[in-house]
Tab-separated table of C-alpha atoms in Angstrom:
chain	number	residue	atom	x	y	z
C	24	MET	CA	75.266	-0.774	16.152
C	25	PHE	CA	74.528	2.269	13.971
C	26	ILE	CA	76.199	2.844	10.687
C	27	SER	CA	76.286	6.611	10.910
C	28	ASP	CA	76.034	9.579	13.235
C	29	GLU	CA	72.781	10.514	11.483
C	30	LYS	CA	71.221	7.235	12.542
C	31	LYS	CA	72.459	7.788	16.089
C	32	LYS	CA	70.848	11.231	16.065
C	33	MET	CA	67.586	9.797	14.819
C	34	PHE	CA	67.640	7.131	17.495
C	35	ARG	CA	68.124	9.839	20.118
C	36	THR	CA	65.200	11.754	18.607
C	37	ALA	CA	63.065	8.603	18.823
C	38	LEU	CA	63.980	8.328	22.500
C	39	VAL	CA	63.035	11.964	23.103
C	40	TYR	CA	59.674	11.291	21.472
C	41	LEU	CA	59.286	8.232	23.666
C	42	GLY	CA	59.871	10.448	26.702
C	43	VAL	CA	57.216	12.876	25.452
C	44	THR	CA	54.879	9.914	24.903
C	45	VAL	CA	55.337	8.753	28.496
C	46	PHE	CA	54.844	12.318	29.762
C	47	CYS	CA	51.582	12.696	27.809
C	48	ALA	CA	50.306	9.308	28.983
C	49	LEU	CA	51.051	10.206	32.614
C	50	LEU	CA	49.496	13.659	32.232
C	51	GLY	CA	46.342	12.136	30.756
C	52	ALA	CA	46.142	9.496	33.475
C	53	ILE	CA	46.620	12.026	36.292
C	54	TYR	CA	44.144	14.454	34.756
C	55	GLU	CA	41.549	11.711	34.401
C	56	LEU	CA	42.175	10.627	37.983
C	57	PHE	CA	41.070	14.016	39.278
C	58	SER	CA	38.293	14.727	36.797
C	59	HIS	CA	35.480	13.080	38.789
C	60	GLY	CA	34.728	10.483	36.165
C	61	VAL	CA	34.538	12.958	33.294
C	62	TYR	CA	36.822	11.807	30.549
C	63	SER	CA	38.024	12.938	27.174
C	64	TYR	CA	39.487	10.759	24.447
C	65	PHE	CA	41.642	13.698	23.406
C	66	MET	CA	43.274	13.737	26.826
C	67	ILE	CA	43.551	9.963	27.153
C	68	TYR	CA	45.059	9.440	23.710
C	69	SER	CA	47.209	12.565	23.470
C	70	PHE	CA	50.246	10.306	23.822
C	71	ALA	CA	49.428	8.724	20.459
C	72	PHE	CA	50.749	11.713	18.493
C	73	PRO	CA	54.350	11.611	19.707
C	74	LEU	CA	54.269	7.818	19.688
C	75	LEU	CA	52.894	7.265	16.203
C	76	MET	CA	54.207	10.390	14.522
C	77	GLY	CA	57.518	10.653	16.360
C	78	THR	CA	58.920	7.534	17.940
C	79	ALA	CA	57.635	5.066	15.350
C	80	PRO	CA	58.784	6.871	12.175
C	81	TYR	CA	62.189	7.644	13.630
C	82	LEU	CA	62.726	4.037	14.660
C	83	ILE	CA	61.715	2.970	11.159
C	84	LEU	CA	64.235	5.407	9.710
C	85	VAL	CA	66.925	4.055	12.035
C	86	TYR	CA	66.387	0.406	11.244
C	87	LEU	CA	65.273	0.511	7.615
C	88	PRO	CA	67.421	1.796	4.753
C	89	LEU	CA	65.111	4.606	3.763
C	90	GLY	CA	67.636	7.412	3.718
C	91	THR	CA	67.814	10.431	5.986
C	92	PRO	CA	65.411	13.361	5.867
C	93	ASN	CA	67.123	16.719	5.996
C	94	VAL	CA	66.932	19.030	8.957
C	95	HIS	CA	64.185	21.267	7.534
C	96	ALA	CA	61.890	18.321	6.925
C	97	ARG	CA	62.483	17.121	10.457
C	98	MET	CA	61.786	20.550	11.887
C	99	LEU	CA	58.477	20.743	10.075
C	100	CYS	CA	57.495	17.290	11.344
C	101	HIS	CA	58.493	18.187	14.916
C	102	ALA	CA	56.402	21.349	14.710
C	103	GLY	CA	53.436	19.380	13.395
C	104	VAL	CA	53.624	16.743	16.113
C	105	ALA	CA	54.040	19.386	18.831
C	106	THR	CA	51.019	21.318	17.545
C	107	LEU	CA	48.839	18.217	17.361
C	108	THR	CA	49.904	16.993	20.802
C	109	VAL	CA	49.340	20.349	22.488
C	110	GLY	CA	46.024	20.648	20.656
C	111	SER	CA	44.920	17.244	21.871
C	112	ILE	CA	45.721	18.091	25.478
C	113	ALA	CA	44.029	21.487	25.165
C	114	ARG	CA	40.909	19.868	23.717
C	115	GLY	CA	40.946	17.342	26.560
C	116	ILE	CA	40.990	20.141	29.124
C	117	LEU	CA	38.050	21.841	27.406
C	118	ASP	CA	36.086	18.602	27.094
C	119	ILE	CA	36.527	17.755	30.742
C	120	TYR	CA	35.465	21.236	31.798
C	121	GLY	CA	32.523	20.985	29.412
C	122	THR	CA	33.281	23.881	27.141
C	123	ALA	CA	34.386	24.532	23.576
C	124	ASN	CA	36.225	27.126	21.538
C	125	THR	CA	36.301	27.455	17.755
C	126	LEU	CA	39.938	28.583	17.924
C	127	TRP	CA	40.793	24.989	18.711
C	128	PHE	CA	40.598	24.104	15.016
C	129	PHE	CA	43.896	25.902	14.555
C	130	TYR	CA	45.676	22.938	16.147
C	131	PRO	CA	44.594	20.106	13.817
C	132	VAL	CA	44.747	22.326	10.744
C	133	ALA	CA	48.152	23.861	11.426
C	134	GLY	CA	49.574	20.689	12.976
C	135	GLY	CA	48.359	18.512	10.125
C	136	ALA	CA	49.642	20.926	7.491
C	137	LEU	CA	53.070	21.179	9.098
C	138	PHE	CA	53.381	17.436	9.482
C	139	ILE	CA	52.281	16.672	5.924
C	140	ALA	CA	54.644	19.337	4.592
C	141	GLY	CA	57.420	17.796	6.640
C	142	ILE	CA	56.660	14.303	5.354
C	143	CYS	CA	56.603	15.480	1.743
C	144	PHE	CA	59.866	17.332	2.240
C	145	ALA	CA	61.358	14.328	4.013
C	146	ALA	CA	60.288	11.969	1.240
C	147	ALA	CA	61.985	14.185	-1.314
C	148	THR	CA	65.174	14.635	0.675
C	149	CYS	CA	65.369	10.962	1.693
C	150	LYS	CA	65.297	9.975	-2.000
C	151	LYS	CA	67.992	12.519	-2.808
C	152	ASN	CA	70.180	11.504	0.144
C	153	LYS	CA	69.782	7.827	-0.795
C	154	LYS	CA	70.852	8.577	-4.381
C	155	ASP	CA	73.824	10.619	-3.156
C	156	SER	CA	74.949	7.883	-0.807
V	8	MET	CA	67.465	30.553	9.364
V	9	LYS	CA	69.700	29.024	11.969
V	10	LYS	CA	68.906	25.446	12.865
V	11	SER	CA	68.112	26.246	16.505
V	12	LEU	CA	66.083	29.350	15.776
V	13	PHE	CA	63.079	27.672	14.149
V	14	PRO	CA	62.127	25.454	17.125
V	15	LEU	CA	62.607	28.398	19.448
V	16	ILE	CA	60.383	30.746	17.469
V	17	PHE	CA	57.822	28.039	16.771
V	18	GLY	CA	57.764	27.038	20.441
V	19	ILE	CA	57.134	30.643	21.474
V	20	ILE	CA	54.328	31.013	18.929
V	21	LEU	CA	52.687	27.742	19.987
V	22	ALA	CA	52.949	28.604	23.693
V	23	ALA	CA	51.595	32.114	23.114
V	24	PHE	CA	48.679	30.836	21.059
V	25	THR	CA	47.867	28.173	23.633
V	26	ALA	CA	47.977	30.735	26.423
V	27	TYR	CA	45.614	32.998	24.478
V	28	PHE	CA	43.388	30.035	23.634
V	29	MET	CA	43.064	29.111	27.309
V	30	LEU	CA	42.468	32.714	28.366
V	31	ASP	CA	39.867	33.112	25.648
V	32	THR	CA	38.122	29.946	26.783
V	33	PHE	CA	38.170	30.457	30.503
V	34	VAL	CA	39.013	34.036	31.415
V	35	ILE	CA	38.481	36.780	28.841
V	36	GLU	CA	35.043	38.245	29.341
V	37	ARG	CA	33.062	38.889	26.180
V	38	VAL	CA	29.753	40.616	26.560
V	39	PHE	CA	27.685	40.173	23.431
V	40	ASP	CA	25.554	42.928	22.026
V	41	VAL	CA	21.960	41.975	22.510
V	42	PRO	CA	18.949	44.043	21.625
V	43	THR	CA	17.949	46.127	24.594
V	44	GLU	CA	14.382	46.348	23.409
V	45	GLU	CA	11.816	46.873	26.068
V	46	TYR	CA	9.763	43.882	26.705
V	47	ASP	CA	6.827	43.545	28.949
V	48	TYR	CA	4.940	40.773	30.594
V	49	ALA	CA	2.454	40.639	27.771
V	50	LEU	CA	3.028	36.895	27.727
V	51	PHE	CA	1.195	36.822	31.014
V	52	GLY	CA	-1.486	39.266	30.018
V	53	ARG	CA	-0.180	42.037	32.233
V	54	ASN	CA	-0.777	45.683	31.445
V	55	GLY	CA	1.757	48.231	30.293
V	56	GLN	CA	2.433	49.626	33.752
V	57	GLU	CA	4.580	46.652	34.533
V	58	THR	CA	6.806	46.937	31.516
V	59	GLU	CA	10.363	46.059	32.323
V	60	THR	CA	13.635	46.339	30.502
V	61	ALA	CA	14.849	42.974	29.379
V	62	SER	CA	18.525	43.791	29.329
V	63	GLY	CA	20.910	46.625	29.860
V	64	GLU	CA	24.195	47.765	31.240
V	65	THR	CA	23.210	47.453	34.827
V	66	GLY	CA	21.903	43.958	34.581
V	67	ALA	CA	18.425	45.036	33.854
V	68	LEU	CA	17.322	41.571	32.904
V	69	ALA	CA	18.104	40.614	36.403
V	70	SER	CA	17.750	43.648	38.555
V	71	ALA	CA	14.637	44.934	36.868
V	72	GLN	CA	12.796	41.788	37.802
V	73	THR	CA	10.254	42.132	40.507
V	74	SER	CA	11.958	41.790	43.811
V	75	PRO	CA	10.186	40.315	46.806
V	76	ASP	CA	9.921	43.868	48.151
V	77	ALA	CA	8.389	45.188	45.018
V	78	ARG	CA	6.049	42.260	44.714
V	79	THR	CA	4.853	42.619	48.249
V	80	GLU	CA	4.207	46.284	47.714
V	81	GLU	CA	2.616	45.602	44.403
V	82	THR	CA	0.314	42.869	45.557
V	83	SER	CA	-0.337	43.952	49.096
V	84	PRO	CA	-0.388	47.714	49.111
V	85	ASP	CA	-2.182	47.749	52.409
V	86	ALA	CA	0.176	45.416	54.138
V	87	PRO	CA	1.466	46.980	57.325
V	88	ALA	CA	5.204	47.376	57.569
V	89	ALA	CA	6.695	44.891	59.943
V	90	THR	CA	8.251	46.561	62.925
V	91	PRO	CA	10.689	44.196	64.563
V	92	THR	CA	10.620	44.235	68.292
V	93	GLU	CA	13.418	43.232	70.593
V	94	SER	CA	11.695	39.994	71.369
V	95	GLU	CA	11.620	39.014	67.730
V	96	LYS	CA	14.481	37.076	66.371
V	97	THR	CA	16.425	38.966	63.719
V	98	PRO	CA	16.232	37.576	60.210
V	99	GLU	CA	19.918	36.692	60.272
V	100	SER	CA	19.695	34.721	63.462
V	101	ALA	CA	16.630	32.945	62.202
V	102	GLY	CA	18.624	31.695	59.260
V	103	VAL	CA	16.901	33.925	56.765
V	104	PRO	CA	18.385	36.780	54.841
V	105	ALA	CA	18.693	40.296	56.039
V	106	PRO	CA	15.864	42.674	55.189
V	107	GLU	CA	17.849	44.206	52.379
V	108	THR	CA	18.057	40.795	50.769
V	109	LEU	CA	14.504	39.708	51.124
V	110	GLY	CA	12.809	42.970	51.728
V	111	GLY	CA	11.714	44.715	54.850
V	112	ASP	CA	8.075	43.832	54.572
V	113	GLU	CA	8.416	40.188	55.368
V	114	THR	CA	7.525	38.848	58.721
V	115	PRO	CA	10.252	36.414	59.673
V	116	ASP	CA	8.652	33.513	61.376
V	117	GLU	CA	10.884	31.725	63.793
V	118	SER	CA	8.516	28.821	64.028
V	119	ALA	CA	9.246	28.020	60.371
V	120	THR	CA	5.667	27.298	59.511
V	121	PRO	CA	5.922	24.789	56.685
V	122	SER	CA	2.232	24.519	55.917
V	123	PRO	CA	0.452	27.799	56.286
V	124	ALA	CA	-3.257	27.995	55.738
V	125	PRO	CA	-3.825	27.056	52.121
V	126	THR	CA	-5.379	29.581	49.866
V	127	THR	CA	-6.316	29.293	46.273
V	128	GLY	CA	-4.272	30.794	43.489
V	129	GLU	CA	-6.088	31.796	40.360
V	130	THR	CA	-4.224	31.244	37.135
V	131	ASP	CA	-5.620	31.518	33.660
V	132	GLY	CA	-9.017	30.867	35.028
V	133	ASP	CA	-8.055	27.514	36.526
V	134	ALA	CA	-8.142	27.270	40.264
V	135	ILE	CA	-5.212	25.474	41.807
V	136	ALA	CA	-4.871	24.563	45.415
V	137	ALA	CA	-1.575	25.876	46.651
V	138	PRO	CA	-0.354	26.862	50.082
V	139	PHE	CA	-0.062	30.589	49.440
V	140	THR	CA	-0.367	33.160	52.179
V	141	ALA	CA	-1.554	36.724	51.946
V	142	GLN	CA	1.591	37.977	53.645
V	143	PRO	CA	5.136	36.676	53.228
V	144	VAL	CA	5.887	33.966	55.756
V	145	ILE	CA	9.505	32.929	55.987
V	146	GLY	CA	10.601	29.827	57.794
V	147	GLU	CA	13.958	28.154	57.952
V	148	ASN	CA	12.972	25.821	55.149
V	149	SER	CA	9.924	27.434	53.708
V	150	TYR	CA	8.679	30.607	52.131
V	151	THR	CA	5.154	31.524	51.247
V	152	ASP	CA	3.484	34.644	50.006
V	153	GLU	CA	0.601	35.554	47.789
V	154	HIS	CA	2.177	34.094	44.637
V	155	VAL	CA	4.970	31.792	45.720
V	156	ALA	CA	5.238	28.847	48.075
V	157	ILE	CA	8.537	27.031	48.520
V	158	PHE	CA	9.180	24.084	50.826
V	159	LEU	CA	12.641	22.635	51.204
V	160	SER	CA	13.457	19.171	52.413
V	161	GLU	CA	16.411	16.825	52.411
V	162	GLU	CA	16.538	13.074	51.865
V	163	LEU	CA	19.110	10.341	51.573
V	164	PHE	CA	18.823	8.418	48.341
V	165	SER	CA	21.331	5.957	46.985
V	166	ASP	CA	24.010	7.082	49.481
V	167	THR	CA	23.471	10.625	48.336
V	168	THR	CA	22.078	13.654	50.098
V	169	VAL	CA	19.340	15.086	47.945
V	170	HIS	CA	17.935	18.573	48.488
V	171	ILE	CA	14.389	19.003	47.291
V	172	ALA	CA	12.453	22.200	46.754
V	173	ASP	CA	8.733	21.930	46.218
V	174	VAL	CA	7.631	25.113	44.524
V	175	TYR	CA	4.086	26.335	43.944
V	176	LEU	CA	3.513	29.454	41.870
V	177	SER	CA	0.440	31.435	41.021
V	178	SER	CA	1.963	32.223	37.637
V	179	ALA	CA	5.003	31.114	35.652
V	180	GLU	CA	6.192	34.716	35.582
V	181	TYR	CA	7.769	34.031	38.964
V	182	LEU	CA	9.879	31.263	37.470
V	183	LYS	CA	12.690	33.364	36.087
V	184	THR	CA	16.237	33.145	34.920
V	185	ALA	CA	19.060	35.625	35.272
V	186	PHE	CA	22.505	36.089	33.788
V	187	ALA	CA	25.591	36.771	35.847
V	188	HIS	CA	25.843	40.512	36.379
V	189	GLY	CA	22.804	40.869	34.101
V	190	LYS	CA	25.007	40.525	31.028
V	191	TYR	CA	24.755	37.999	28.262
V	192	GLY	CA	28.183	36.828	27.177
V	193	ARG	CA	31.014	34.385	27.373
V	194	ASN	CA	32.980	34.134	30.613
V	195	VAL	CA	30.619	36.540	32.321
V	196	LYS	CA	30.385	34.651	35.553
V	197	ALA	CA	29.278	34.947	39.149
V	198	THR	CA	28.279	32.471	41.814
V	199	THR	CA	24.692	31.296	42.111
V	200	SER	CA	24.268	33.147	45.379
V	201	GLU	CA	25.706	36.377	43.950
V	202	ILE	CA	23.354	36.294	40.975
V	203	ALA	CA	20.455	35.352	43.233
V	204	LYS	CA	21.169	38.267	45.557
V	205	GLU	CA	21.570	40.672	42.638
V	206	ASN	CA	18.076	39.684	41.530
V	207	GLY	CA	16.378	39.525	44.882
V	208	ALA	CA	15.705	35.825	44.393
V	209	ILE	CA	13.969	33.903	47.116
V	210	PHE	CA	15.128	30.588	45.741
V	211	ALA	CA	17.605	29.727	42.999
V	212	VAL	CA	19.518	26.909	41.411
V	213	ASN	CA	22.314	27.050	38.873
V	214	GLY	CA	21.195	27.192	35.241
V	215	ASP	CA	22.603	25.570	32.123
V	216	PHE	CA	25.954	27.454	32.066
V	217	TYR	CA	25.268	28.639	28.521
V	218	GLY	CA	28.457	30.720	28.602
V	219	ALA	CA	30.662	27.650	28.683
V	220	ARG	CA	29.337	26.514	25.336
V	221	MET	CA	29.168	28.177	21.963
V	222	TRP	CA	26.038	26.365	20.831
V	223	GLY	CA	22.615	25.725	22.270
V	224	TYR	CA	19.571	27.976	22.386
V	225	VAL	CA	19.466	30.762	24.925
V	226	LEU	CA	15.950	32.117	25.323
V	227	ARG	CA	15.395	33.761	28.653
V	228	ASN	CA	12.481	35.622	30.130
V	229	GLY	CA	10.887	35.680	26.701
V	230	GLN	CA	13.907	37.066	24.866
V	231	LEU	CA	15.978	35.111	22.367
V	232	TYR	CA	19.729	35.567	22.786
V	233	ARG	CA	21.267	32.641	20.928
V	234	SER	CA	19.775	30.504	18.212
V	235	SER	CA	22.725	28.315	17.205
V	236	SER	CA	21.791	24.684	17.581
V	237	SER	CA	23.723	22.188	19.647
V	238	GLY	CA	21.514	19.372	18.419
V	239	GLY	CA	20.579	18.445	21.971
V	240	GLU	CA	17.437	18.306	24.035
V	241	ASP	CA	16.132	21.523	25.566
V	242	LEU	CA	13.542	22.344	28.146
V	243	ALA	CA	11.011	24.928	27.027
V	244	ILE	CA	8.889	26.606	29.681
V	245	TYR	CA	5.780	28.377	28.464
V	246	PRO	CA	3.854	31.270	30.013
V	247	ASP	CA	1.155	28.906	31.261
V	248	GLY	CA	3.872	27.177	33.259
V	249	SER	CA	3.928	24.007	31.185
V	250	PHE	CA	7.135	22.195	30.269
V	251	GLU	CA	8.048	20.757	26.906
V	252	ILE	CA	11.118	18.811	25.923
V	253	ILE	CA	12.233	19.797	22.448
V	254	ASN	CA	15.143	18.752	20.281
V	255	GLU	CA	17.251	21.467	18.703
V	256	ARG	CA	17.640	19.307	15.606
V	257	THR	CA	13.945	19.506	14.869
V	258	VAL	CA	12.739	22.713	16.515
V	259	LYS	CA	14.241	26.075	15.617
V	260	ALA	CA	14.843	28.759	18.206
V	261	SER	CA	12.680	31.135	16.194
V	262	THR	CA	9.820	28.640	16.425
V	263	LEU	CA	10.113	28.631	20.188
V	264	LYS	CA	10.107	32.405	20.195
V	265	GLU	CA	6.988	32.402	18.007
V	266	LYS	CA	5.376	29.974	20.424
V	267	ASN	CA	6.034	32.558	23.162
V	268	ALA	CA	8.371	30.333	25.133
V	269	TRP	CA	9.164	32.003	28.443
V	270	GLN	CA	12.398	30.135	29.145
V	271	VAL	CA	14.503	27.671	27.181
V	272	LEU	CA	17.222	25.792	29.004
V	273	SER	CA	19.811	23.991	26.970
V	274	PHE	CA	21.766	21.357	28.821
V	275	GLY	CA	20.015	18.066	29.252
V	276	PRO	CA	19.281	15.378	28.754
V	277	ALA	CA	15.587	15.151	29.523
V	278	LEU	CA	15.084	12.917	32.527
V	279	LEU	CA	11.354	12.340	32.334
V	280	ILE	CA	8.968	12.758	29.443
V	281	ASP	CA	5.275	12.159	30.059
V	282	GLY	CA	6.082	10.541	33.366
V	283	GLU	CA	8.477	8.000	31.884
V	284	VAL	CA	12.212	7.849	32.502
V	285	SER	CA	13.856	8.964	29.268
V	286	VAL	CA	17.499	8.256	30.051
V	287	LYS	CA	19.218	4.916	29.824
V	288	ARG	CA	21.110	3.474	32.755
V	289	SER	CA	24.408	4.102	31.013
V	290	GLU	CA	23.550	7.549	29.646
V	291	GLU	CA	25.540	10.477	30.885
V	292	VAL	CA	26.220	14.114	30.190
V	293	GLY	CA	28.907	14.341	27.527
V	294	GLN	CA	31.763	12.232	28.730
V	295	ALA	CA	30.778	12.069	32.388
V	296	MET	CA	30.316	8.498	33.497
V	297	ALA	CA	30.206	8.648	37.260
V	298	SER	CA	27.882	9.643	40.027
V	299	ASN	CA	28.073	13.370	40.408
V	300	PRO	CA	26.395	16.350	42.008
V	301	ARG	CA	23.305	17.103	39.927
V	302	THR	CA	20.744	19.818	39.440
V	303	ALA	CA	17.367	19.079	37.932
V	304	ILE	CA	14.045	20.785	37.454
V	305	GLY	CA	10.709	19.061	37.020
V	306	ILE	CA	7.025	19.777	36.847
V	307	VAL	CA	4.653	17.835	39.069
V	308	ASP	CA	1.383	19.516	38.262
V	309	LYS	CA	0.208	22.802	36.865
V	310	LEU	CA	2.457	25.495	38.387
V	311	HIS	CA	3.817	22.984	40.870
V	312	TYR	CA	7.508	22.398	40.314
V	313	ILE	CA	10.241	20.397	41.921
V	314	PHE	CA	13.902	21.365	41.999
V	315	ILE	CA	16.503	18.852	43.033
V	316	VAL	CA	20.156	19.303	43.843
V	317	SER	CA	22.154	16.276	44.894
V	318	ASP	CA	25.413	16.499	46.766
V	319	GLY	CA	28.348	14.547	45.396
V	320	ARG	CA	32.108	14.216	45.217
V	321	VAL	CA	32.217	14.317	49.003
V	322	THR	CA	32.691	11.414	51.382
V	323	GLU	CA	29.217	11.736	52.885
V	324	SER	CA	27.427	11.797	49.543
V	325	LYS	CA	28.494	9.951	46.436
V	326	GLY	CA	26.254	11.726	43.951
V	327	LEU	CA	23.690	10.426	41.501
V	328	SER	CA	23.851	9.028	38.020
V	329	LEU	CA	21.424	10.497	35.503
V	330	TYR	CA	19.295	7.377	35.664
V	331	GLU	CA	19.106	7.546	39.454
V	332	LEU	CA	18.194	11.211	39.229
V	333	ALA	CA	15.445	10.477	36.701
V	334	TYR	CA	14.117	7.634	38.831
V	335	TYR	CA	14.130	9.870	41.901
V	336	MET	CA	12.311	12.623	40.041
V	337	LYS	CA	9.679	10.127	38.982
V	338	GLU	CA	9.342	8.912	42.557
V	339	LYS	CA	8.710	12.502	43.604
V	340	GLY	CA	5.828	12.759	41.191
V	341	ALA	CA	7.428	14.756	38.405
V	342	VAL	CA	5.932	14.301	34.963
V	343	THR	CA	8.543	16.138	32.926
V	344	ALA	CA	12.042	16.640	34.281
V	345	TYR	CA	15.236	18.020	32.865
V	346	ASN	CA	18.862	17.875	33.883
V	347	LEU	CA	20.721	21.157	34.329
V	348	ASP	CA	24.426	21.780	34.694
V	349	GLY	CA	25.865	19.677	37.489
V	350	GLY	CA	29.187	18.852	39.070
V	351	GLY	CA	30.841	21.823	40.711
V	352	SER	CA	28.073	24.084	39.397
V	353	SER	CA	25.294	22.367	41.350
V	354	THR	CA	24.050	24.880	43.865
V	355	MET	CA	20.761	25.489	45.624
V	356	TYR	CA	20.167	28.880	47.176
V	357	PHE	CA	17.346	29.780	49.507
V	358	CYS	CA	16.762	33.038	51.340
V	359	GLY	CA	20.358	34.176	51.461
V	360	ARG	CA	22.056	30.863	52.140
V	361	ILE	CA	23.422	27.912	50.213
V	362	VAL	CA	21.374	24.831	50.955
V	363	ASN	CA	23.571	22.093	49.510
V	364	THR	CA	27.189	21.167	49.992
V	365	VAL	CA	29.000	22.291	46.876
V	366	SER	CA	31.322	19.715	45.392
V	367	SER	CA	34.438	21.150	46.973
V	368	GLY	CA	32.846	20.319	50.306
V	369	LYS	CA	32.822	23.957	51.408
V	370	THR	CA	29.706	26.086	51.307
V	371	ASN	CA	31.710	29.220	50.563
V	372	ASP	CA	33.450	27.728	47.584
V	373	GLU	CA	30.771	28.043	44.941
V	374	ARG	CA	31.666	27.794	41.291
V	375	SER	CA	31.099	30.883	39.222
V	376	ILE	CA	28.538	30.244	36.523
V	377	SER	CA	26.741	32.103	33.739
V	378	ASP	CA	23.134	31.942	34.822
V	379	ILE	CA	20.579	30.825	37.341
V	380	VAL	CA	16.981	29.673	37.421
V	381	TYR	CA	15.214	31.415	40.238
V	382	ILE	CA	11.965	32.154	41.950
V	383	GLY	CA	11.412	35.753	42.784
């Protein structure tokens, strides 16, 4: 089915992200169930980060001939998605409790920066890998 | 760097930061430096003898407030000390607090006289008819003295148990607020009953939980502590006892201070303005969308207030929506009413006991909060 081990690896990564997506969706649903009708979009939609920034891009890379990002680019993207997902859940907890903390802005800033850096790095390495192949 | 080392190090950093973030939000106590200037009751035209410290290490804001003991002594210097006899029921068995809580000068009244002989309270030259009594009279659901009259009742409304406190005051100076442990800060918390006892409160409800938020005006007992705007609606209470709903977008905290506001509570929304319901049926606090335990304060007439705490999240009582609460307040005759922190925070305290069923369903499982509104 896959032409290379790299593609197999990326498919496995997409599956891992899918698992994280399911975990986040379940966590959000359970948290909302016990929050006495108080809800937070950050908690409900925390699953969107691993789904849209993890599973989807990796599946695209598996099935489309876009090349393979190198390991450093992938690491940066993983770090970005993890930061954004954790930040979303943390914000959801705060929202439901009815509080706030300015330190929260670390999550979107750091997570966004890491992910964008990863994407830029990936774009560069994908091009190079494609040329090499 | 080894391939496996980056995720490990990053994971540790992210977990450590998140742990600190959560501790900082919910646990780490931060007491903010506030001016410990002396402030007196000049707002009420009192003389310098009654100057009190507004804040301090030992919870001066709270503990320096006039306790029922002090007030009794102050206002009734000739009052004879009550000498309990064996035939008299002890305060504890009568369902009222011990003498050290309410003061030894009270005369616990087992018959729980809810409507003692009315007297007239003089305030700012206007005579108001209020059921004050020369001596403190404590019933199971009532308290009256020279300046304060409180009558508790309970009703079922919309499948919800609602606790109502009708409060008459001779002056708004008896409508006070207090911080947990007398300290202004984040995560400085204590239960409503603890704060009430620390301050010798006769009656108390939870406040606006200012410590859970980083924005919203905090002006208490005439002193401004926080002036960062949340953009929401606040309740301003003035020395003449009147209520005003203000919006933090349009009214600065300094303006309220200049107008000599006595208390400013920042939670909301306003339930009633000029006797009209000011919340929509679908409106809720933040992202809450269900019936919940609620706490609200309203003014019925000059120096006549109503406090409401509704039970919720328990099988016997579903809780109220904001609209239902506003409608109920209107039904009770309130003209201006304001929603305070609710949910697990909703607590009504009276004479040493918790009146409502807190949302956990256990009376001894109160949520720790930042502040209370109390009568004392």
